[in-house]
Short mmCIF file of C-alpha atoms in Angstrom, two decimals:
data_model
loop_
_atom_site.label_atom_id
_atom_site.label_comp_id
_atom_site.label_asym_id
_atom_site.label_seq_id
_atom_site.Cartn_x
_atom_site.Cartn_y
_atom_site.Cartn_z
CA MET A 1 145.30 65.66 133.34
CA ARG A 2 143.45 68.68 135.36
CA HIS A 3 140.53 69.53 133.33
CA ASN A 4 138.33 72.56 134.89
CA LYS A 5 134.56 71.29 135.26
CA VAL A 6 131.72 73.21 133.74
CA GLY A 7 130.49 73.42 137.20
CA SER A 8 133.28 76.22 137.83
CA VAL A 9 131.87 78.44 135.26
CA MET A 10 128.60 77.64 134.17
CA THR A 11 125.54 79.98 135.37
CA THR A 12 123.30 78.68 138.00
CA ASP A 13 120.50 81.73 138.42
CA VAL A 14 118.64 79.49 135.04
CA VAL A 15 115.85 81.14 133.91
CA ARG A 16 113.23 78.48 133.01
CA ALA A 17 110.21 77.54 131.72
CA GLU A 18 107.59 74.45 132.55
CA TYR A 19 105.56 72.17 129.68
CA GLY A 20 102.59 74.25 130.50
CA THR A 21 104.14 77.63 130.22
CA PRO A 22 102.81 80.35 127.66
CA PHE A 23 104.08 81.38 124.13
CA LYS A 24 103.83 84.67 124.63
CA GLU A 25 104.99 83.55 128.54
CA VAL A 26 108.08 82.41 126.99
CA ALA A 27 108.31 85.23 125.01
CA ARG A 28 108.61 87.90 127.82
CA LEU A 29 110.98 85.12 129.58
CA LEU A 30 113.39 85.82 127.00
CA GLU A 31 113.14 89.48 126.75
CA THR A 32 113.16 90.35 130.55
CA HIS A 33 115.88 88.33 131.34
CA ARG A 34 117.86 88.93 128.02
CA VAL A 35 118.82 85.24 127.14
CA SER A 36 118.22 83.62 123.78
CA GLY A 37 116.93 80.72 124.64
CA LEU A 38 116.35 78.28 128.00
CA PRO A 39 115.41 74.25 129.17
CA VAL A 40 112.57 73.36 129.91
CA VAL A 41 111.63 71.21 133.18
CA ASP A 42 109.08 68.99 134.48
CA GLU A 43 108.01 69.39 137.89
CA ASP A 44 111.25 67.19 139.10
CA ASP A 45 113.40 70.06 137.83
CA ARG A 46 114.93 67.74 134.91
CA VAL A 47 115.51 68.98 131.47
CA ILE A 48 113.21 68.06 129.01
CA GLY A 49 113.61 70.11 126.40
CA VAL A 50 114.81 73.57 125.30
CA LEU A 51 112.95 76.08 123.21
CA SER A 52 115.11 79.16 122.00
CA GLU A 53 114.16 82.56 119.96
CA THR A 54 114.11 80.83 116.84
CA ASP A 55 111.80 78.61 117.53
CA LEU A 56 109.53 81.60 118.34
CA MET A 57 110.38 82.99 115.60
CA MET A 58 109.25 79.83 114.01
CA ARG A 59 105.77 79.77 115.31
CA GLN A 60 105.74 83.41 113.42
CA ALA A 61 106.69 82.63 110.44
CA THR A 62 104.31 79.47 109.92
CA ALA A 63 101.28 80.76 111.14
CA CYS A 64 98.61 81.47 108.85
CA GLU A 65 98.24 85.41 108.05
CA PRO A 66 94.45 86.11 108.42
CA TYR A 67 92.30 85.68 105.34
CA GLU A 68 94.97 83.58 103.68
CA PRO A 69 93.72 80.62 101.76
CA LYS A 70 95.03 77.29 103.16
CA HIS A 71 97.53 76.17 100.21
CA ARG A 72 97.33 72.47 98.90
CA THR A 73 99.50 69.81 100.26
CA ARG A 74 102.59 69.17 98.88
CA LEU A 75 104.78 66.22 98.91
CA ALA A 76 107.17 68.45 101.06
CA GLU A 77 105.55 69.21 103.70
CA LEU A 78 104.57 65.12 104.77
CA THR A 79 108.17 64.70 105.42
CA PRO A 80 109.24 65.00 109.44
CA GLY A 81 110.78 68.42 109.51
CA ALA A 82 108.05 69.83 107.85
CA ARG A 83 105.38 67.84 110.02
CA ARG A 84 107.56 69.27 113.14
CA ARG A 85 107.42 73.02 111.74
CA ALA A 86 103.76 72.97 111.32
CA ALA A 87 103.52 71.81 114.99
CA LYS A 88 105.35 74.20 116.34
CA GLY A 89 103.33 76.74 113.92
CA ARG A 90 100.78 75.43 115.86
CA ALA A 91 102.33 75.99 119.54
CA ARG A 92 100.50 77.39 122.71
CA THR A 93 102.81 76.23 125.07
CA ALA A 94 106.68 75.57 126.23
CA GLY A 95 106.31 72.34 125.92
CA GLN A 96 104.80 72.55 122.54
CA LEU A 97 107.54 74.47 120.86
CA MET A 98 110.27 73.13 122.38
CA THR A 99 113.44 70.36 121.02
CA ALA A 100 113.48 67.18 122.69
CA PRO A 101 115.71 65.25 123.66
CA PRO A 102 117.47 67.52 125.08
CA VAL A 103 121.38 67.83 124.43
CA THR A 104 122.93 68.46 127.95
CA VAL A 105 125.66 68.31 130.11
CA HIS A 106 126.39 67.84 133.71
CA ALA A 107 128.32 70.02 135.97
CA ASP A 108 131.89 67.24 136.79
CA ASP A 109 132.04 67.61 132.74
CA SER A 110 135.51 68.48 131.75
CA ILE A 111 134.95 71.88 129.69
CA VAL A 112 136.77 70.33 126.49
CA GLN A 113 134.35 67.84 126.72
CA ALA A 114 131.27 70.86 126.89
CA ALA A 115 133.03 72.18 124.15
CA ARG A 116 133.51 69.57 121.91
CA THR A 117 129.37 68.82 122.84
CA MET A 118 128.59 71.81 121.39
CA ALA A 119 130.68 72.29 118.44
CA GLN A 120 129.39 68.72 117.28
CA LYS A 121 125.68 69.24 117.95
CA HIS A 122 125.74 72.49 116.52
CA VAL A 123 124.60 74.58 119.67
CA GLU A 124 124.80 77.90 121.73
CA ARG A 125 123.85 76.70 125.47
CA LEU A 126 123.36 73.51 127.31
CA PRO A 127 121.86 72.38 130.53
CA VAL A 128 123.81 71.78 133.07
CA LEU A 129 123.00 69.00 135.53
CA ASP A 130 123.54 67.04 138.69
CA GLU A 131 124.71 63.37 139.19
CA GLU A 132 120.63 63.06 140.07
CA ASP A 133 120.30 64.56 136.61
CA ARG A 134 118.75 67.83 137.83
CA LEU A 135 118.62 71.05 135.93
CA VAL A 136 121.62 73.06 138.49
CA GLY A 137 122.90 75.18 135.61
CA ILE A 138 123.85 76.05 132.22
CA VAL A 139 126.65 77.24 130.14
CA THR A 140 127.01 78.84 127.07
CA ARG A 141 129.86 78.90 124.06
CA ARG A 142 131.03 82.77 126.11
CA ASP A 143 131.12 80.94 129.46
CA LEU A 144 133.46 78.13 127.96
CA LEU A 145 135.61 80.56 126.41
CA GLN A 146 136.35 82.06 130.17
CA VAL A 147 139.02 79.53 130.01
CA PHE A 148 141.37 81.59 127.66
CA LEU A 149 141.43 84.31 129.99
CA ARG A 150 144.01 81.96 132.09
CA ALA A 151 146.88 84.05 133.06
CA ASP A 152 150.00 83.27 131.51
CA GLN A 153 151.29 82.67 134.38
CA GLU A 154 149.16 80.28 135.53
CA ILE A 155 148.63 78.15 132.47
CA ARG A 156 152.92 78.29 132.81
CA GLU A 157 152.82 76.56 136.29
CA GLU A 158 150.27 74.10 135.79
CA VAL A 159 152.88 73.28 132.49
CA ILE A 160 156.65 72.60 134.74
CA GLY A 161 153.89 71.17 137.60
CA GLU A 162 151.90 68.92 136.15
CA VAL A 163 153.65 67.59 132.70
CA LEU A 164 157.24 68.04 133.70
CA VAL A 165 157.49 67.26 137.19
CA ARG A 166 154.93 65.24 138.23
CA ALA A 167 153.90 63.08 134.56
CA LEU A 168 157.26 62.90 133.74
CA TRP A 169 159.35 63.25 136.72
CA LEU A 170 161.68 66.28 136.14
CA ALA A 171 163.32 68.34 138.21
CA PRO A 172 161.49 72.06 137.77
CA ARG A 173 163.85 74.28 135.85
CA SER A 174 164.67 70.79 133.38
CA VAL A 175 163.08 72.18 130.80
CA GLU A 176 162.46 76.52 129.84
CA VAL A 177 158.58 77.38 130.35
CA ALA A 178 157.42 80.55 128.41
CA VAL A 179 154.23 81.68 127.74
CA THR A 180 152.58 84.29 126.00
CA GLU A 181 149.60 84.84 125.19
CA GLY A 182 148.63 81.71 126.01
CA VAL A 183 151.33 80.17 123.55
CA VAL A 184 153.65 78.16 125.34
CA THR A 185 157.11 77.47 123.82
CA LEU A 186 158.58 74.25 125.66
CA THR A 187 162.75 74.74 125.13
CA GLY A 188 165.46 72.32 126.50
CA HIS A 189 167.49 68.81 126.08
CA MET A 190 165.79 65.82 127.21
CA GLU A 191 166.49 61.64 127.56
CA ARG A 192 164.65 60.39 124.90
CA LYS A 193 162.02 61.98 121.94
CA SER A 194 158.83 59.89 123.75
CA GLU A 195 159.08 62.03 125.82
CA THR A 196 159.19 65.34 125.04
CA GLU A 197 156.21 64.29 122.71
CA ILE A 198 154.73 63.42 126.22
CA ALA A 199 155.33 66.55 127.57
CA VAL A 200 154.24 68.53 123.84
CA SER A 201 150.86 66.22 124.32
CA MET A 202 150.44 66.96 127.48
CA THR A 203 150.30 70.59 127.43
CA ARG A 204 148.26 70.78 123.93
CA ARG A 205 145.41 69.75 126.61
CA ILE A 206 145.80 72.09 129.21
CA ASP A 207 143.46 74.29 129.76
CA GLY A 208 144.11 78.48 128.04
CA VAL A 209 147.01 77.08 126.15
CA VAL A 210 146.41 78.38 122.83
CA ASP A 211 149.42 76.17 120.90
CA VAL A 212 152.97 75.14 121.73
CA VAL A 213 156.14 75.99 120.20
CA ASP A 214 157.96 72.80 120.33
CA LYS A 215 161.96 73.70 121.01
CA LEU A 216 162.62 70.42 122.56
CA THR A 217 165.47 68.09 121.58
CA TYR A 218 166.60 64.58 122.68
CA ARG A 219 169.28 62.75 122.95
CA LEU A 220 167.43 59.19 122.44
CA ASP A 221 165.52 58.30 119.42
CA ASP A 222 163.21 55.16 120.87
CA ALA A 223 161.04 55.94 118.76
CA ARG A 224 161.47 52.46 116.72
CA LEU A 225 162.61 50.38 119.76
CA ARG A 226 160.18 47.18 120.91
CA ALA A 227 157.97 47.43 123.13
CA GLY A 228 159.53 45.32 125.89
CA GLU A 229 163.23 46.95 124.66
CA GLN A 230 161.16 50.55 125.56
CA GLY A 231 159.80 49.33 128.98
CA ARG A 232 163.42 48.28 130.27
CA ALA A 233 164.88 51.78 128.78
CA MET A 234 161.73 54.05 130.69
CA HIS A 235 162.54 51.68 133.31
CA GLY A 236 166.31 52.66 133.49
CA VAL A 237 165.59 56.03 133.42
CA ALA A 238 163.26 56.12 135.95
CA ASP A 239 166.70 54.01 138.25
CA ASP A 240 168.71 56.86 137.56
CA ARG A 241 166.41 59.85 138.06
CA LEU A 242 165.95 57.91 141.87
CA ARG A 243 169.57 57.65 142.34
CA ARG A 244 170.08 60.98 141.33
CA MET A 245 167.43 62.69 144.19
#
């Protein structure tokens, strides 16, 4: 199965900062380029951290007001999280302000992998690295959503070509494939139940598929066949198909 790669949807013109970039310059970069976050890189263009508008706001929120009396140290202020917030409150550069280690992806990772990483790590953007772990782009949630803009006809052709013909060795018209707004409907009669399950499962994994409506029927329920019997049965199906070619 083919999945679109992160490199196909990422932005290559990346706004970035270095460890020593001053706080105000970071704010100017975010405002000028209308982005809400950016990666921080070292001299070899390797990503060492990321920072966002939230980090800048934390810097401002934790800064003391003029003539504000110092509060007594509380137990809550001794936690690791409190210490990190306090450090960001004193930050003067991107390196002091950034969150590290960064969450990143590689250009040849699939869009599915990138989306899963974003969801698990609760981030809105991911720096994209090449095979040498150097920054080559950035991908956002909006970029990943482009996969759902694929045309219905394009999705239909991939279901027929990749699932029916290439994976299941079926004739292109043996199963009717209809796609409407990303929802794929599979209609037809197949030899075995396991084949219908494979068809539905593989179709769900195609980029841009929103859902699959299963209207497939089958002649033989092979779910309870022993592994050896199932292997011989599938071998027989392949032989039958070869004889019909």
